[in-house]
Coordinates of C-alpha atoms in Angstrom, one line a residue:
M1 CA 0.0 0.0 0.0
A2 CA 2.9 2.4 0.8
S3 CA 4.3 1.7 -2.7
S4 CA 1.1 2.5 -4.4
M5 CA 0.7 5.6 -2.4
N6 CA 4.2 6.7 -3.5
I7 CA 3.3 6.1 -7.2
E8 CA 0.1 8.1 -6.8
S9 CA 2.0 10.9 -5.1
T10 CA 4.3 11.0 -8.1
L11 CA 1.4 11.2 -10.5
E12 CA -0.3 14.0 -8.5
E13 CA 2.9 16.0 -7.9
G14 CA 2.6 19.5 -9.1
T15 CA -1.1 19.6 -9.3
T16 CA -1.3 23.1 -7.8
N17 CA 1.3 24.4 -10.3
Q18 CA -0.5 22.8 -13.2
T19 CA -3.8 24.3 -12.1
K20 CA -2.4 27.8 -11.8
L21 CA -0.9 27.8 -15.2
S22 CA -1.3 31.2 -16.8
T23 CA -3.7 31.3 -19.7
S24 CA -2.8 34.8 -20.8
S25 CA 0.8 34.5 -21.8
H26 CA 3.7 32.1 -21.9
D27 CA 6.1 35.1 -22.2
D28 CA 5.7 36.3 -18.6
E29 CA 5.2 32.8 -17.0
P30 CA 8.1 31.2 -15.2
K31 CA 8.9 27.7 -16.3
K32 CA 6.8 25.1 -14.4
S33 CA 8.5 22.2 -12.6
I34 CA 8.6 19.0 -14.6
N35 CA 7.6 15.6 -13.2
W36 CA 10.4 13.7 -14.7
P37 CA 9.2 10.1 -14.0
L38 CA 5.9 10.9 -15.6
L39 CA 7.6 12.7 -18.5
I40 CA 9.9 9.7 -19.2
L41 CA 6.9 7.3 -19.0
N42 CA 5.0 9.3 -21.6
L43 CA 8.1 9.6 -23.7
C44 CA 8.3 5.8 -23.9
F45 CA 4.6 5.6 -24.8
I46 CA 4.9 8.1 -27.6
V47 CA 8.1 6.6 -29.1
V48 CA 6.5 3.1 -29.3
G49 CA 3.2 4.5 -30.6
V50 CA 4.3 7.0 -33.1
M51 CA 6.8 4.5 -34.7
G52 CA 4.6 1.4 -34.6
A53 CA 1.1 2.7 -35.4
P54 CA 1.7 4.0 -39.0
L55 CA 3.6 0.8 -39.9
L56 CA 0.7 -1.4 -38.6
S57 CA -1.9 0.7 -40.4
R58 CA 0.0 0.4 -43.6
L59 CA 0.3 -3.4 -43.0
Y60 CA -3.4 -3.6 -42.9
Y61 CA -3.8 -2.0 -46.3
L62 CA -0.9 -3.9 -48.0
H63 CA -2.4 -7.3 -47.5
G64 CA -6.0 -6.6 -48.5
G65 CA -7.6 -4.4 -45.9
N66 CA -9.6 -1.6 -47.4
R67 CA -12.2 -0.6 -44.8
K68 CA -11.3 3.0 -44.0
W69 CA -13.6 3.3 -41.0
V70 CA -12.2 0.1 -39.5
S71 CA -8.7 1.5 -39.7
T72 CA -10.0 4.8 -38.2
L73 CA -11.5 2.9 -35.3
T74 CA -8.2 1.3 -34.4
Q75 CA -6.8 4.7 -33.8
S76 CA -9.0 5.2 -30.7
A77 CA -10.4 1.7 -29.9
G78 CA -7.5 1.0 -27.4
F79 CA -9.0 3.3 -24.8
P80 CA -9.9 0.4 -22.4
L81 CA -6.2 0.3 -21.6
I82 CA -6.6 3.6 -19.8
L83 CA -9.0 1.9 -17.4
I84 CA -6.2 -0.2 -15.9
P85 CA -4.3 2.7 -14.2
L86 CA -7.6 4.5 -13.3
I87 CA -9.1 1.5 -11.5
F88 CA -5.8 0.9 -9.7
F89 CA -5.5 4.4 -8.4
Y90 CA -9.1 4.6 -7.5
F91 CA -9.0 1.6 -5.2
T92 CA -5.6 2.4 -3.7
K93 CA -6.9 5.8 -2.6
P94 CA -7.8 5.9 1.1
H95 CA -11.5 5.9 1.8
S96 CA -11.7 9.5 2.6
A97 CA -12.8 12.9 1.2
D98 CA -9.9 12.6 -1.3
R99 CA -12.1 10.5 -3.6
Q100 CA -14.3 13.5 -4.4
Y101 CA -11.4 15.0 -6.3
F102 CA -10.8 11.8 -8.2
F103 CA -13.2 12.6 -11.1
M104 CA -12.8 15.4 -13.5
E105 CA -15.2 18.3 -13.4
P106 CA -18.3 18.4 -15.7
K107 CA -16.8 21.1 -17.9
L108 CA -13.8 18.9 -18.8
F109 CA -16.1 16.0 -19.5
V110 CA -18.1 18.1 -22.1
L111 CA -14.9 19.5 -23.7
S112 CA -13.3 16.1 -23.9
A113 CA -16.4 14.8 -25.7
I114 CA -16.2 17.6 -28.2
F115 CA -12.5 17.0 -28.8
G116 CA -13.2 13.3 -29.1
V117 CA -15.5 13.9 -32.0
L118 CA -13.0 16.2 -33.6
I119 CA -10.2 13.7 -33.2
G120 CA -12.4 11.0 -34.6
F121 CA -12.9 13.1 -37.7
D122 CA -9.1 13.8 -37.8
N123 CA -8.4 10.1 -37.6
F124 CA -10.6 9.5 -40.6
L125 CA -8.8 12.1 -42.6
Y126 CA -5.4 10.6 -41.7
T127 CA -6.7 7.1 -42.5
L128 CA -7.8 8.2 -46.0
G129 CA -4.5 9.9 -46.6
L130 CA -2.4 6.9 -45.4
S131 CA -4.4 4.6 -47.7
Y132 CA -3.1 6.5 -50.7
L133 CA 0.5 7.2 -49.5
P134 CA 3.6 5.3 -48.5
V135 CA 4.3 5.4 -44.8
S136 CA 7.4 7.4 -45.3
T137 CA 5.7 10.2 -47.3
S138 CA 2.7 10.2 -45.0
S139 CA 4.9 10.5 -41.9
L140 CA 6.8 13.4 -43.5
L141 CA 3.6 15.2 -44.3
Y142 CA 2.0 14.6 -40.9
A143 CA 5.1 16.1 -39.3
T144 CA 3.8 19.5 -40.6
Q145 CA 1.5 19.4 -37.6
L146 CA 4.5 21.0 -35.8
A147 CA 4.0 24.1 -37.9
F148 CA 0.3 24.2 -37.2
I149 CA 0.8 23.5 -33.5
A150 CA 3.3 26.4 -33.4
V151 CA 0.8 28.8 -35.0
F152 CA -2.2 27.8 -33.0
A153 CA -0.2 27.6 -29.7
R154 CA 0.8 31.2 -30.3
I155 CA -2.8 32.3 -30.8
I156 CA -4.5 30.1 -28.2
V157 CA -2.1 29.8 -25.3
K158 CA 0.3 32.7 -26.2
Q159 CA 3.2 30.4 -26.8
K160 CA 6.4 32.3 -27.0
F161 CA 8.1 32.4 -30.4
T162 CA 11.8 32.8 -31.0
P163 CA 13.8 33.2 -34.2
Y164 CA 14.8 29.5 -33.9
S165 CA 11.2 28.2 -33.5
I166 CA 10.1 30.4 -36.5
N167 CA 13.0 29.0 -38.5
S168 CA 11.9 25.5 -37.6
V169 CA 8.4 26.1 -38.7
V170 CA 9.5 27.5 -42.1
L171 CA 11.9 24.7 -42.8
M172 CA 9.3 22.0 -42.0
T173 CA 6.7 23.7 -44.2
L174 CA 9.2 23.8 -47.1
G175 CA 9.9 20.1 -46.5
S176 CA 6.3 19.2 -47.0
I177 CA 5.9 21.4 -50.1
I178 CA 8.9 19.6 -51.7
L179 CA 7.1 16.3 -51.2
G180 CA 4.1 17.6 -53.2
L181 CA 6.2 18.5 -56.2
R182 CA 6.5 14.9 -57.2
A183 CA 3.5 12.8 -57.4
N184 CA 5.1 9.9 -59.4
G185 CA 7.6 7.3 -58.4
D186 CA 6.7 6.5 -54.8
R187 CA 3.0 5.7 -55.1
P188 CA 1.8 2.4 -53.6
P189 CA 0.6 -0.2 -56.2
G190 CA -2.8 0.6 -57.7
V191 CA -2.9 4.2 -56.5
S192 CA -3.5 6.8 -59.2
N193 CA -1.9 10.2 -59.5
K194 CA -5.2 11.8 -58.5
E195 CA -5.5 9.6 -55.4
Y196 CA -1.9 10.3 -54.4
L197 CA -2.6 14.1 -54.5
V198 CA -5.9 13.5 -52.5
G199 CA -3.9 11.6 -49.9
F200 CA -1.3 14.4 -49.8
F201 CA -3.9 17.1 -49.1
L202 CA -6.0 15.0 -46.7
T203 CA -2.8 14.3 -44.6
V204 CA -1.9 18.0 -44.4
I205 CA -5.5 18.9 -43.4
S206 CA -5.4 16.2 -40.7
A207 CA -2.1 17.6 -39.5
A208 CA -3.7 21.1 -39.4
L209 CA -6.7 19.9 -37.4
I210 CA -4.6 18.1 -34.8
G211 CA -2.4 21.1 -34.7
F212 CA -5.4 23.1 -33.6
I213 CA -6.7 20.5 -31.2
F214 CA -3.6 20.1 -29.1
P215 CA -3.2 23.8 -28.0
C216 CA -6.9 23.8 -27.2
I217 CA -6.4 20.8 -24.9
E218 CA -3.5 22.6 -23.3
L219 CA -5.8 25.5 -22.6
C220 CA -8.4 23.2 -21.1
Y221 CA -5.7 21.8 -18.8
A222 CA -4.6 25.3 -17.8
R223 CA -8.2 26.4 -16.9
A224 CA -9.2 23.3 -15.0
R225 CA -10.0 23.9 -11.3
T226 CA -8.1 20.8 -10.2
L227 CA -5.7 19.0 -12.5
N228 CA -3.5 16.0 -11.9
Y229 CA -2.4 13.1 -14.1
I230 CA -5.4 11.0 -12.9
V231 CA -7.7 13.7 -14.2
V232 CA -5.7 13.8 -17.4
L233 CA -6.1 10.0 -17.9
Q234 CA -9.9 10.4 -17.5
F235 CA -9.8 13.2 -20.1
Q236 CA -7.9 11.0 -22.5
L237 CA -10.3 8.1 -21.9
N238 CA -13.3 10.3 -22.7
V239 CA -11.7 11.7 -25.8
A240 CA -10.9 8.3 -27.1
L241 CA -14.3 7.0 -26.2
F242 CA -16.1 9.6 -28.2
A243 CA -13.7 9.3 -31.1
S244 CA -14.5 5.6 -31.2
I245 CA -18.3 6.3 -31.1
F246 CA -17.7 8.7 -34.1
S247 CA -15.9 5.9 -35.9
L248 CA -18.6 3.3 -35.0
V249 CA -21.3 5.5 -36.5
G250 CA -19.2 5.8 -39.7
M251 CA -18.8 2.0 -39.8
A252 CA -22.5 1.6 -39.4
V253 CA -23.4 4.0 -42.2
N254 CA -20.7 2.5 -44.5
K255 CA -22.0 -1.1 -43.6
D256 CA -18.5 -2.1 -42.5
F257 CA -19.8 -4.5 -39.8
Q258 CA -21.2 -6.8 -42.5
A259 CA -18.0 -6.6 -44.5
I260 CA -15.5 -7.3 -41.7
K261 CA -15.9 -11.1 -41.7
R262 CA -15.5 -11.3 -45.4
E263 CA -12.4 -9.1 -45.3
A264 CA -10.9 -11.1 -42.5
N265 CA -11.3 -14.4 -44.5
E266 CA -9.7 -12.8 -47.6
Y267 CA -6.9 -11.1 -45.8
G268 CA -3.5 -11.9 -47.3
L269 CA -1.8 -12.9 -44.0
G270 CA -4.8 -15.0 -42.8
R271 CA -7.8 -14.5 -40.6
H272 CA -5.9 -14.6 -37.3
M273 CA -3.2 -12.2 -38.4
Y274 CA -6.0 -9.8 -39.5
V275 CA -7.2 -9.7 -35.9
V276 CA -3.6 -9.4 -34.6
V277 CA -2.8 -6.5 -36.9
L278 CA -5.9 -4.6 -35.9
V279 CA -5.4 -5.2 -32.2
C280 CA -1.7 -4.4 -32.2
G281 CA -2.5 -1.3 -34.2
A282 CA -5.1 -0.2 -31.6
V283 CA -2.6 -0.6 -28.8
A284 CA 0.1 1.3 -30.7
W285 CA -2.2 4.2 -31.5
Q286 CA -3.5 4.3 -27.9
L287 CA 0.1 4.5 -26.6
A288 CA 0.8 7.4 -29.0
F289 CA -2.4 9.1 -27.8
I290 CA -1.7 8.6 -24.1
G291 CA 1.9 9.8 -24.5
G292 CA 0.9 12.8 -26.6
L293 CA -1.7 14.2 -24.2
G294 CA 0.6 13.3 -21.3
L295 CA 3.4 15.4 -22.8
I296 CA 0.9 18.3 -23.1
Y297 CA 0.2 18.0 -19.4
C298 CA 3.9 17.7 -18.4
V299 CA 5.4 20.2 -20.8
G300 CA 3.1 21.7 -23.4
S301 CA 1.6 21.1 -26.9
L302 CA 4.6 22.5 -28.8
F303 CA 7.0 20.1 -27.2
N304 CA 4.6 17.3 -28.1
G305 CA 4.7 18.4 -31.7
I306 CA 8.4 18.7 -31.7
L307 CA 8.9 15.2 -30.2
T308 CA 6.4 13.6 -32.6
S309 CA 8.3 15.1 -35.5
L310 CA 11.6 14.1 -34.1
L311 CA 10.6 10.5 -34.4
L312 CA 10.2 11.0 -38.1
P313 CA 13.6 9.7 -39.2
M314 CA 13.1 6.5 -37.3
T315 CA 9.7 5.9 -38.9
E316 CA 11.3 6.7 -42.3
V317 CA 14.0 4.1 -41.8
A318 CA 11.6 1.5 -40.5
A319 CA 9.2 2.0 -43.4
V320 CA 12.0 1.7 -46.0
I321 CA 13.3 -1.5 -44.3
A322 CA 9.9 -3.2 -43.6
Y323 CA 8.1 -2.3 -46.8
H324 CA 10.9 -1.6 -49.3
E325 CA 9.6 1.8 -50.0
K326 CA 11.6 4.1 -52.2
F327 CA 13.6 6.9 -50.7
N328 CA 14.0 9.3 -53.5
G329 CA 15.8 12.7 -53.7
E330 CA 12.7 14.7 -52.8
K331 CA 12.2 12.6 -49.6
G332 CA 15.9 13.0 -48.8
M333 CA 15.7 16.8 -49.2
S334 CA 12.5 17.0 -47.2
L335 CA 13.9 14.9 -44.4
A336 CA 17.1 17.1 -44.3
L337 CA 15.0 20.2 -44.0
C338 CA 12.9 18.6 -41.2
L339 CA 16.0 17.6 -39.3
W340 CA 17.5 21.1 -39.8
G341 CA 14.2 22.5 -38.4
F342 CA 14.4 20.2 -35.3
T343 CA 18.1 21.2 -34.7
S344 CA 17.1 24.9 -34.9
Y345 CA 14.3 24.5 -32.4
F346 CA 16.4 22.6 -29.9
Y347 CA 19.3 24.9 -30.2
G348 CA 16.9 27.8 -29.5
E349 CA 15.6 26.1 -26.4
Y350 CA 19.2 25.5 -25.3
Q351 CA 20.1 29.2 -25.7
N352 CA 16.9 30.2 -23.9
S353 CA 17.6 27.9 -21.0
R354 CA 21.1 29.3 -20.7
K355 CA 19.7 32.8 -20.6
V356 CA 17.2 31.9 -17.9
A357 CA 20.0 30.3 -15.9
K358 CA 22.1 33.4 -16.1
T359 CA 19.2 35.7 -15.1
T360 CA 18.5 33.5 -12.1
Q361 CA 22.1 33.5 -11.1
V362 CA 22.4 37.3 -11.3
G363 CA 19.2 37.6 -9.3
S364 CA 20.5 35.4 -6.6
V365 CA 23.7 37.3 -6.3
G366 CA 21.9 40.6 -6.2
A367 CA 19.6 39.3 -3.4

């Protein structure tokens, strides 16, 4: 019991600081303390999810899967995983007044439901785009979410911009434009030039929408009356639940429930592997989702976008190795621009941290 209480204390550490986050400006706000164990845990989740989920989604399509709403559902259907830590922490809480603060406030519940529907729609856009694009191209395009997160974070949560972060956004945008200049040569078999371009634009729109949603979620966290990681998990659970409901409605309208059995029987890797691919994909997507919203809680939406994009080269290499996708000159140039943008951002953060450290040191000496 002592051990579980220690874990719970770690998860709830910094609740007061998180609740009192300024919603008016990041410029005048001192840096909040970071819960490092929680940050590292979410880093692990997002690394596994962001790298594994697109590969598994592509595997579904490569061997005969073609139900877009089924693939969309896998991106949120792993939400029951979140129940495991929630149930654990609920029953390890002492039977006292503390339990009244366990559940999130009604306002967060409503907002999480709205974001769930939006993310369900975003998942569908991403699924359509991925069905027409190689994993490597899709990953590069989706990395443009960093640019959209940066813009919306500035507008919504007053995220501070530096020359380095602006440079990063510009470079990544150029990288995605370069990919669109060549529609031939890297299309999956059976995909027309028109479908390739449709996939290109759908993926960019999906990146823009998620770039808007993440800063909005950060603002919700900042304005919550009481916020700890247990509340964040409930928020994530509700978002994924409503995203899944959105997908289930789409499946019903598209009559996918009647087609699943036939698709499983005709799947290239066999009926059992059909189930394995979908289940593993759902787990991978859920890990990416938990890690992403967890990073927003620990650090912020911009950092989440940066880290997601930073995993891009690993996903690129994995896609080329696993599926023998082409890595042409345009992709190489786009990747180089993205990496240049990442380097610019992190160098800017390094310079900023040094400046803050010097200011703190001077203030201490003066005191």
